[in-house]
Coordinates of C-alpha atoms in Angstrom, one line a residue:
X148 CA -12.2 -14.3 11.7
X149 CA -11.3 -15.6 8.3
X150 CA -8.2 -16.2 6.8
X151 CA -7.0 -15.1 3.6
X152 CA -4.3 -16.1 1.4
X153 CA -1.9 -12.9 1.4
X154 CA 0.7 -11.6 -0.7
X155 CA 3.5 -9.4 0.0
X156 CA 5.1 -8.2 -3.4
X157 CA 8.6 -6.3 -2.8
X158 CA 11.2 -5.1 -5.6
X159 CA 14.3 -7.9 -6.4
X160 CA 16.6 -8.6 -4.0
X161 CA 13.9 -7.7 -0.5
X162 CA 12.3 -10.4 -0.5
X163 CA 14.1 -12.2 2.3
X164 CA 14.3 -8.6 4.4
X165 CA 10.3 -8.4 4.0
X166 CA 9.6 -12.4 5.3
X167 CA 12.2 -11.5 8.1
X168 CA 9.6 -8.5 8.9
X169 CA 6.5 -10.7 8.8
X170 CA 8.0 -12.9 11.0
X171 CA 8.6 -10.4 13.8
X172 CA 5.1 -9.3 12.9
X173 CA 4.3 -12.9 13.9
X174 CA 3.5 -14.9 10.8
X175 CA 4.7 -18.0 9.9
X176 CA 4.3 -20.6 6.8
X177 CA 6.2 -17.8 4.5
X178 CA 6.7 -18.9 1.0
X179 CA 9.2 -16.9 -0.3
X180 CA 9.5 -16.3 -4.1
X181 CA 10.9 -14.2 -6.9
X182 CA 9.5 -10.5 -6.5
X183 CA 6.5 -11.5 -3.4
X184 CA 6.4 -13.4 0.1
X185 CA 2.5 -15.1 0.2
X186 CA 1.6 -16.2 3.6
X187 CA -2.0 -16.6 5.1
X188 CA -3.7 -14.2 7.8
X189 CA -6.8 -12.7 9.4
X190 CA -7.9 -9.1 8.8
X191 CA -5.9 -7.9 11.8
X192 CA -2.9 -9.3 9.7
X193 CA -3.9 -7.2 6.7
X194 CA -3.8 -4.3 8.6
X195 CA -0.8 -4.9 10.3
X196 CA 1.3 -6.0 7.4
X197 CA -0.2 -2.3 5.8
X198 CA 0.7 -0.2 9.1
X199 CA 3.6 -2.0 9.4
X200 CA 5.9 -3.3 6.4
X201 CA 8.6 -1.3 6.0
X202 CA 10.4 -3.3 2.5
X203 CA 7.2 -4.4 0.9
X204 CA 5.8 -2.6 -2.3
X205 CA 2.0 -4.2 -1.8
X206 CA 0.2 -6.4 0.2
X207 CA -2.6 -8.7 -1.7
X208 CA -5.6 -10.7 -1.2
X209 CA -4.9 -13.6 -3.2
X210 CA -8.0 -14.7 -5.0
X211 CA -7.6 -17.5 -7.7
X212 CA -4.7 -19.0 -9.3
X213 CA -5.4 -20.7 -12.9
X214 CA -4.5 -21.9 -16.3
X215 CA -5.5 -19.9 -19.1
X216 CA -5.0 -19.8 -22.6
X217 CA -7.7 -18.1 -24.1
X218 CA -10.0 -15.8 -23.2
X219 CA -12.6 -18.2 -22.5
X220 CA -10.1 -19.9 -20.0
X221 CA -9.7 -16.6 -18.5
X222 CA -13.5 -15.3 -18.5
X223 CA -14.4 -19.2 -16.7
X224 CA -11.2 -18.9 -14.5
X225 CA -12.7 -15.3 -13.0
X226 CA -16.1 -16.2 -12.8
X227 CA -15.5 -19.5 -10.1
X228 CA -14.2 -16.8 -7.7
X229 CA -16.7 -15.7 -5.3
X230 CA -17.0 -12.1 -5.9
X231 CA -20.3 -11.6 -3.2
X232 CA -17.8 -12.4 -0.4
X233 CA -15.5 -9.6 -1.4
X234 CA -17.5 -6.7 -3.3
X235 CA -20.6 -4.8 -2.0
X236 CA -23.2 -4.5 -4.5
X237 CA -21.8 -0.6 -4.5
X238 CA -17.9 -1.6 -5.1
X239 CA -16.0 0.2 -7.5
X240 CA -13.8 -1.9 -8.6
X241 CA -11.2 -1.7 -11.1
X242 CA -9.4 -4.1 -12.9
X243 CA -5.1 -3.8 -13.6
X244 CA -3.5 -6.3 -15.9
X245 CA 0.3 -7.5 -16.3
X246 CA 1.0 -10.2 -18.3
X247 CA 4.5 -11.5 -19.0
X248 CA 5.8 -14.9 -21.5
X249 CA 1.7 -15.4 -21.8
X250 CA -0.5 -16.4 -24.8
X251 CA -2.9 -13.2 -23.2
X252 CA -0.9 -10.7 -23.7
X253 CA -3.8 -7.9 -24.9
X254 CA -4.1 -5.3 -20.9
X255 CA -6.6 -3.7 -22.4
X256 CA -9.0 -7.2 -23.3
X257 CA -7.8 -9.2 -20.4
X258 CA -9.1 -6.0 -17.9
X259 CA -12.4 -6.0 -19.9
X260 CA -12.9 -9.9 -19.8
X261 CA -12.4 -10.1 -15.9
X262 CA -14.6 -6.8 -15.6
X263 CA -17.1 -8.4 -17.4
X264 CA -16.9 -11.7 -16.0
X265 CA -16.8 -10.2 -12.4
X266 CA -20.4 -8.7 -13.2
X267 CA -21.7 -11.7 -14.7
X268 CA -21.1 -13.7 -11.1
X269 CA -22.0 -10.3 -8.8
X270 CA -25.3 -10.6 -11.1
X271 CA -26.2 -13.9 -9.8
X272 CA -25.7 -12.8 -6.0
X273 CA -27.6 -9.3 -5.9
X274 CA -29.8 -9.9 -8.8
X275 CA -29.3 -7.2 -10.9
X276 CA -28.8 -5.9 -14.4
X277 CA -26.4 -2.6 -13.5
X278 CA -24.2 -1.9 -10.6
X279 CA -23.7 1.7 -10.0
X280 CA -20.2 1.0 -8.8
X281 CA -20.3 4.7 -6.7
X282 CA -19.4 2.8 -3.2
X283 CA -14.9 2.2 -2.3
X284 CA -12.7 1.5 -4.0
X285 CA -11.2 -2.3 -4.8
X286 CA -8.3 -2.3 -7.0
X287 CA -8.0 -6.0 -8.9
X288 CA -5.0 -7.1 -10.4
X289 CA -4.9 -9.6 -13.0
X290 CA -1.3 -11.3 -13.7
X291 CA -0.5 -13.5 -16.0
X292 CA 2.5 -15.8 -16.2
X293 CA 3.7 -18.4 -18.5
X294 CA -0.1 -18.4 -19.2
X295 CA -0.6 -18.7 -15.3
X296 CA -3.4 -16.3 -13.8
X297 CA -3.2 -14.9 -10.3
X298 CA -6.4 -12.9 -9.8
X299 CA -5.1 -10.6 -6.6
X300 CA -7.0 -8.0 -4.7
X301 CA -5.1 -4.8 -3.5
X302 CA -5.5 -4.0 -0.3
X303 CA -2.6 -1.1 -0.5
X304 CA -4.1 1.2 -3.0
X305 CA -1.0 3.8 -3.3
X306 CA 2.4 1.5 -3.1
X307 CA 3.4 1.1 0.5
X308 CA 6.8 3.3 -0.6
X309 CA 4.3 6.3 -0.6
X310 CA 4.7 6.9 3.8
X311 CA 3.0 10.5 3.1
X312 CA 6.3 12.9 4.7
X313 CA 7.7 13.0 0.9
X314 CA 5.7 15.5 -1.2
X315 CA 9.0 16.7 -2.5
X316 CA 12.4 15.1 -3.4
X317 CA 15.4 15.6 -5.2
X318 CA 16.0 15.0 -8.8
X319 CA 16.8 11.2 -8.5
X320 CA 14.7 10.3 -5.3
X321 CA 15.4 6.5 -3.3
X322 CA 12.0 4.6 -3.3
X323 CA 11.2 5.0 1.2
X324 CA 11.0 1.4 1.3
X325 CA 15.1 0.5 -0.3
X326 CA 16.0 3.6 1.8
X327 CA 14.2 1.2 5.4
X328 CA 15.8 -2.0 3.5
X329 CA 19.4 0.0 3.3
X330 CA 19.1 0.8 6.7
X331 CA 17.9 -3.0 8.0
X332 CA 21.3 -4.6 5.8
X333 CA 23.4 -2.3 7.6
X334 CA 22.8 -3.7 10.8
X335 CA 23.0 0.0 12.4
X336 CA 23.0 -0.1 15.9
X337 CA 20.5 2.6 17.7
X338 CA 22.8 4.0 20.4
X339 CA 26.0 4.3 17.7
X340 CA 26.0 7.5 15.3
X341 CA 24.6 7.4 12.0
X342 CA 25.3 9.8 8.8
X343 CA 24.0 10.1 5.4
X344 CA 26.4 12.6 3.5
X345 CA 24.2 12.4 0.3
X346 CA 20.7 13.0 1.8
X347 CA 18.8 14.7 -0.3
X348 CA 15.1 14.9 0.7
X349 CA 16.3 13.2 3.7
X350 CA 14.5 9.4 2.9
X351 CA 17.7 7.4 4.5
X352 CA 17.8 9.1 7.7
X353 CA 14.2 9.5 7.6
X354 CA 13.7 6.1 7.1
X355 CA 16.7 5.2 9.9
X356 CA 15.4 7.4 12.7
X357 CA 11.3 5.1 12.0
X358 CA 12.9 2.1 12.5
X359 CA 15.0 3.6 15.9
X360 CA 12.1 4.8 16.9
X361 CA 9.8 2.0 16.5
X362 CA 7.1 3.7 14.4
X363 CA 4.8 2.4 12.0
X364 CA 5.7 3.4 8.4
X365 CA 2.2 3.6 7.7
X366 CA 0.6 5.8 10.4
X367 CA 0.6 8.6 8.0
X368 CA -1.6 7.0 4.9
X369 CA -4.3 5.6 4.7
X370 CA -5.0 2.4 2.7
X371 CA -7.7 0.9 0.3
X372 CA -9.0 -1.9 2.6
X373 CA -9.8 0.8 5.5
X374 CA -12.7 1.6 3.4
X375 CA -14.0 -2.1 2.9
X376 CA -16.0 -2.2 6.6
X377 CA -17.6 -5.4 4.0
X378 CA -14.5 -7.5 4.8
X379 CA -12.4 -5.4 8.0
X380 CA -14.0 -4.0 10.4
X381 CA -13.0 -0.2 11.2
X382 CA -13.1 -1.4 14.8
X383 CA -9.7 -3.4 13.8
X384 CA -8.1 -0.9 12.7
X385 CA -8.6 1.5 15.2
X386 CA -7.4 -1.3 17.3
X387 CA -4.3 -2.0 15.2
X388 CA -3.3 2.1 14.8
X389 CA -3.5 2.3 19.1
X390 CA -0.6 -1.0 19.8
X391 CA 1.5 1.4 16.7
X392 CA 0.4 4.4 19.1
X393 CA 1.6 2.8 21.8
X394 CA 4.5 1.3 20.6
X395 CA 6.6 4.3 19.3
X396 CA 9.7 4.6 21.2
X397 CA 9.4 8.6 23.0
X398 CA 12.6 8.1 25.7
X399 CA 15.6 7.9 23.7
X400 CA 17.7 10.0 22.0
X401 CA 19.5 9.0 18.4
X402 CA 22.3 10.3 16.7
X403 CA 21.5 10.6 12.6
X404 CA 22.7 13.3 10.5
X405 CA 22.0 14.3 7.3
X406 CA 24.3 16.5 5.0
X407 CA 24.2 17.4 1.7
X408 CA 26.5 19.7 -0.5
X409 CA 23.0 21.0 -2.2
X410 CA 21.5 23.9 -0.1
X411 CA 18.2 23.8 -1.5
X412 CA 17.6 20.7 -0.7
X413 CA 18.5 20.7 2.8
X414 CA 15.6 22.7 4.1
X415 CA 13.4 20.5 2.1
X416 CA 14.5 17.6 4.0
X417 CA 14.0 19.4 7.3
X418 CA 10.4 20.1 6.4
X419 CA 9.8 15.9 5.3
X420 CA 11.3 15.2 8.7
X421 CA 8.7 17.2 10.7
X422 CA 6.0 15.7 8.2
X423 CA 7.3 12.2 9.4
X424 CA 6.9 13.4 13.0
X425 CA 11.2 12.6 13.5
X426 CA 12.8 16.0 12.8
X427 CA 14.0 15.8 16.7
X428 CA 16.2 13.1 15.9
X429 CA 18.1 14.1 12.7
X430 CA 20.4 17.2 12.4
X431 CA 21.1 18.6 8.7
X432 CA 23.5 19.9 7.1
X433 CA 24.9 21.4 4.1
X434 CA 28.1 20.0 3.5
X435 CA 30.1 18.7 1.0
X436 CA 31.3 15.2 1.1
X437 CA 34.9 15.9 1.4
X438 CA 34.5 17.8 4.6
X439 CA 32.5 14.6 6.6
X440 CA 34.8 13.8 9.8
X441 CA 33.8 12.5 13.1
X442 CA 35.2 12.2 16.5
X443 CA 33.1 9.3 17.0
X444 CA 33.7 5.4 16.8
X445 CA 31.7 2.6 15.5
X446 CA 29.5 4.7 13.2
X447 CA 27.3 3.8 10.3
X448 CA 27.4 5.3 7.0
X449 CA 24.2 4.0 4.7
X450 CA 24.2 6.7 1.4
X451 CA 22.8 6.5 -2.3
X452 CA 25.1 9.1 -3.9
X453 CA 24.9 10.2 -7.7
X454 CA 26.0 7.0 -9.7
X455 CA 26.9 8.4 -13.7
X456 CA 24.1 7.8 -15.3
X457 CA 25.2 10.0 -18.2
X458 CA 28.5 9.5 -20.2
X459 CA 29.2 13.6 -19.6
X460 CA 28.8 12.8 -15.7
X461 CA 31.1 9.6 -15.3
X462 CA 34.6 12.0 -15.0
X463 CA 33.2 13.6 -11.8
X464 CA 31.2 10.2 -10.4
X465 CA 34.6 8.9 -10.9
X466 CA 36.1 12.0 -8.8
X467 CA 33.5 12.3 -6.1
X468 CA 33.7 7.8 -5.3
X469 CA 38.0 8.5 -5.2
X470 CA 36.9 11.6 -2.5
X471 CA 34.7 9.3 -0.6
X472 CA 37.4 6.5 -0.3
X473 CA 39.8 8.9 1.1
X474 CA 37.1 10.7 3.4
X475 CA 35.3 7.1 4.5
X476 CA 38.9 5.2 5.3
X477 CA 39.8 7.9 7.7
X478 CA 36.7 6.6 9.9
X479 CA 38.7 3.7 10.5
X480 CA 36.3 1.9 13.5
X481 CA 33.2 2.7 11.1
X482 CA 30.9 0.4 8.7
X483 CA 29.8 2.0 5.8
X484 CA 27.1 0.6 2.8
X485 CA 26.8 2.6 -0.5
X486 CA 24.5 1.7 -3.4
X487 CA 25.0 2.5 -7.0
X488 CA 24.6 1.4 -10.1
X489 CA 28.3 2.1 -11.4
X490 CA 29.9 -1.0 -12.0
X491 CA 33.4 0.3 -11.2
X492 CA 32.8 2.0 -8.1
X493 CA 35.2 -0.3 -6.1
X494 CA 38.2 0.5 -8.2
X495 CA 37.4 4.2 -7.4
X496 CA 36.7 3.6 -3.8
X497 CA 40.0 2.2 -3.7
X498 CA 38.6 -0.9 -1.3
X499 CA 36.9 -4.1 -2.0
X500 CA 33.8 -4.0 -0.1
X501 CA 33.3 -7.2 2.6
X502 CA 29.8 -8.1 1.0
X503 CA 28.0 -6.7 -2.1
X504 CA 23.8 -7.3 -2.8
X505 CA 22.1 -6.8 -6.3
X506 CA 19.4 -4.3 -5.5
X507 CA 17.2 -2.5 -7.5
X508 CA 17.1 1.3 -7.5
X509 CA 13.5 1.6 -9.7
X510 CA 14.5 -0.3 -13.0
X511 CA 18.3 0.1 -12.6
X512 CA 20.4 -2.6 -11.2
X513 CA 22.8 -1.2 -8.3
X514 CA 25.6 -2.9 -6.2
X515 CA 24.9 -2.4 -2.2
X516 CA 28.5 -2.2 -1.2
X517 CA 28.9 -3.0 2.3
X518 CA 32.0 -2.3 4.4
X519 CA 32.3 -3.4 7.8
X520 CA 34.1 -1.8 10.4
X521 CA 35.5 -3.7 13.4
X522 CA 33.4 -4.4 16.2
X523 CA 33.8 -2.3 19.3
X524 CA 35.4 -3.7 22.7
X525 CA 33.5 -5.8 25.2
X526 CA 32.4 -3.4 28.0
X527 CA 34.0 -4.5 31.3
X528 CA 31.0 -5.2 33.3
X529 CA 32.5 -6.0 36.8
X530 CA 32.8 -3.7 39.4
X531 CA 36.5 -3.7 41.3
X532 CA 36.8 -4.8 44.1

């Protein structure tokens, strides 16, 4: 098989969680950098780090890696790449642009220079004049930074966030793959309770009951490399979504719960449970945040709730964060991790938090507060005698 040169982009602040994922996937050789993880792996490892990354945003085919200053540069640059190997004479294939501190800084020229440039060298391969482009779909993204061009091809298509239980969320939905990376930093243990008393469309307990259950976040989707038979084989992933098959955990049960003081939302979570194929595993609730209480120990709390984004809604976020202090304390033996973008929230909360990690909730920079509980006694293993 061949290998490819792969990168795994993921928002600020994952990047570690999604290398820690690729290793247990079996990859090694990670370089880990600002906003992506590159590694190298066969087709089997495209598909697996698809089906299987629960943090990442994208996983790439890295093509080329230049200088470029001009367009020229950047129309030379393109064409050394050896676009037979990758693109059927039918590919449609469509060119995305970023470009950040760069002398190219025009999307819409830099997309047309590669576009042409990429037809120019498929030209010289399959010897004609016009390529009907009516075959799959390849998505090509062209970044550029500090005049440094990394010519990538998608292999996602729809961000790896997208599972396929979510068509509809609350007004101020968590990205599925912060919710999984939320989940991971807790450190929740399976057999131990878990709640989320601002669930909303239900994407933390969602999230926590895939990971208990061991089942591929992707094995709802589909992706835009299981359409390119020119470079992976449909007979991989077949092979690929059978071990995720077989790997899903059916003979335990979990504890997750759900609540939210919003009852329309509630049902709406229900239903994106079924979708996800976990609803047996999470009870919800509608319940206000005031009234959570549990007789059980050593319980995890993970929970995005509303942070003030407004100036008219600070006075109650300010209210609600003093509730949850009073209402989260009383859990003495529990661990509890809260994100939110409100830079005061520990004053409110009335507790320093053991650890906090920037994270970023979409564009806005949030605290994850993490509070941990003590650890339970050592089981007394020996029998009397």
């Amino acid at each position: 098989m061949a290998k490819y040169e792969l990168i795994a982009t993921a928002a600020f602040g994952l990047e570690s969680i999604v290398a820690k994922e690729l290793k247990r996937l079996g990859y090694k050789d990670l370089k880990v950098e600002n906003g992506k993880v590159s590694y190298w792996g066969d087709e089997e490892c495209i598909c697996k780090s698809n089906l299987w990354l629960r943090c990442a945003d994208r996983v790439f085919i890295k093509l080329a890696e230049f200088k470029a200053t001009s367009f020229e540069d950047l129309f030379q640059g393109a064409k050394k790449i050896e676009w037979a190997d990758y693109l059927p004479e039918d590919a449609n294939f469509i060119v995305n642009a970023k470009s950040v501190k760069s002398q190219l800084f025009s999307l819409s020229d830099i997309q047309s220079i590669v576009k042409k440039s990429i037809v120019e060298k498929l030209k010289e391969t399959y010897d004609t004049e016009w390529f009907s482009e009516s075959g799959s779909v390849y998505p090509i993204l062209v970044s550029i930074l500090n005049d440094t061009v990394t010519i990538s091809l998608d292999t996602s298509g729809d961000a790896l966030h997208r599972r396929g239980y979510r068509e509809k969320g609350s007004a101020a939905p968590l990205k599925e793959t912060l919710a999984a990376a939320m989940v991971i930093l807790s450190g929740w243990r399976y057999d131990r309770n878990f709640i989320d008393p601002f669930c909303g469309s239900g994407t933390i307990p969602i999230e926590a009951a895939l990971i208990a259950r061991n089942i591929a976040p992707g094995l709802n989707r589909k992706f835009a490399c299981e359409e390119w038979e020119f470079i992976i084989s449909s007979l991989t992933w077949k092979k690929v979504r059978k071990e995720a098959y077989e790997a899903i955990i059916y003979d335990k049960e979990f504890n997750i719960f759900g609540y939210d003081i919003d009852s329309r939302i509630v049902p709406i979570a229900r239903q994106n449970a079924i979708k996800a194929g976990v609803d047996d595993c999470i009870h919800f609730q509608t319940q206000p945040v005031t009234s959570l209480n549990s007789h059980k120990h050593y319980g995890t709390i993970v929970c995005n709730p509303p942070y003030g984004e407004r100036l008219n809604e600070i006075k109650e976020v300010e209210v609600l964060y003093k509730d949850m202090g009073r209402v989260f304390t009383k859990l003495d033996t529990w661990s509890y991790f809260i994100i939110t973008s409100y830079d005061e929230f520990e004053k409110c909360f009335n507790k320093k938090s053991d650890k906090n990690r920037k994270l970023y909730n979409g564009r806005i920079q949030c605290y994850y507060y993490q509070y941990l509980g003590p650890k339970p006694p050592k089981r007394n293993t020996k029998s009397n005698s």
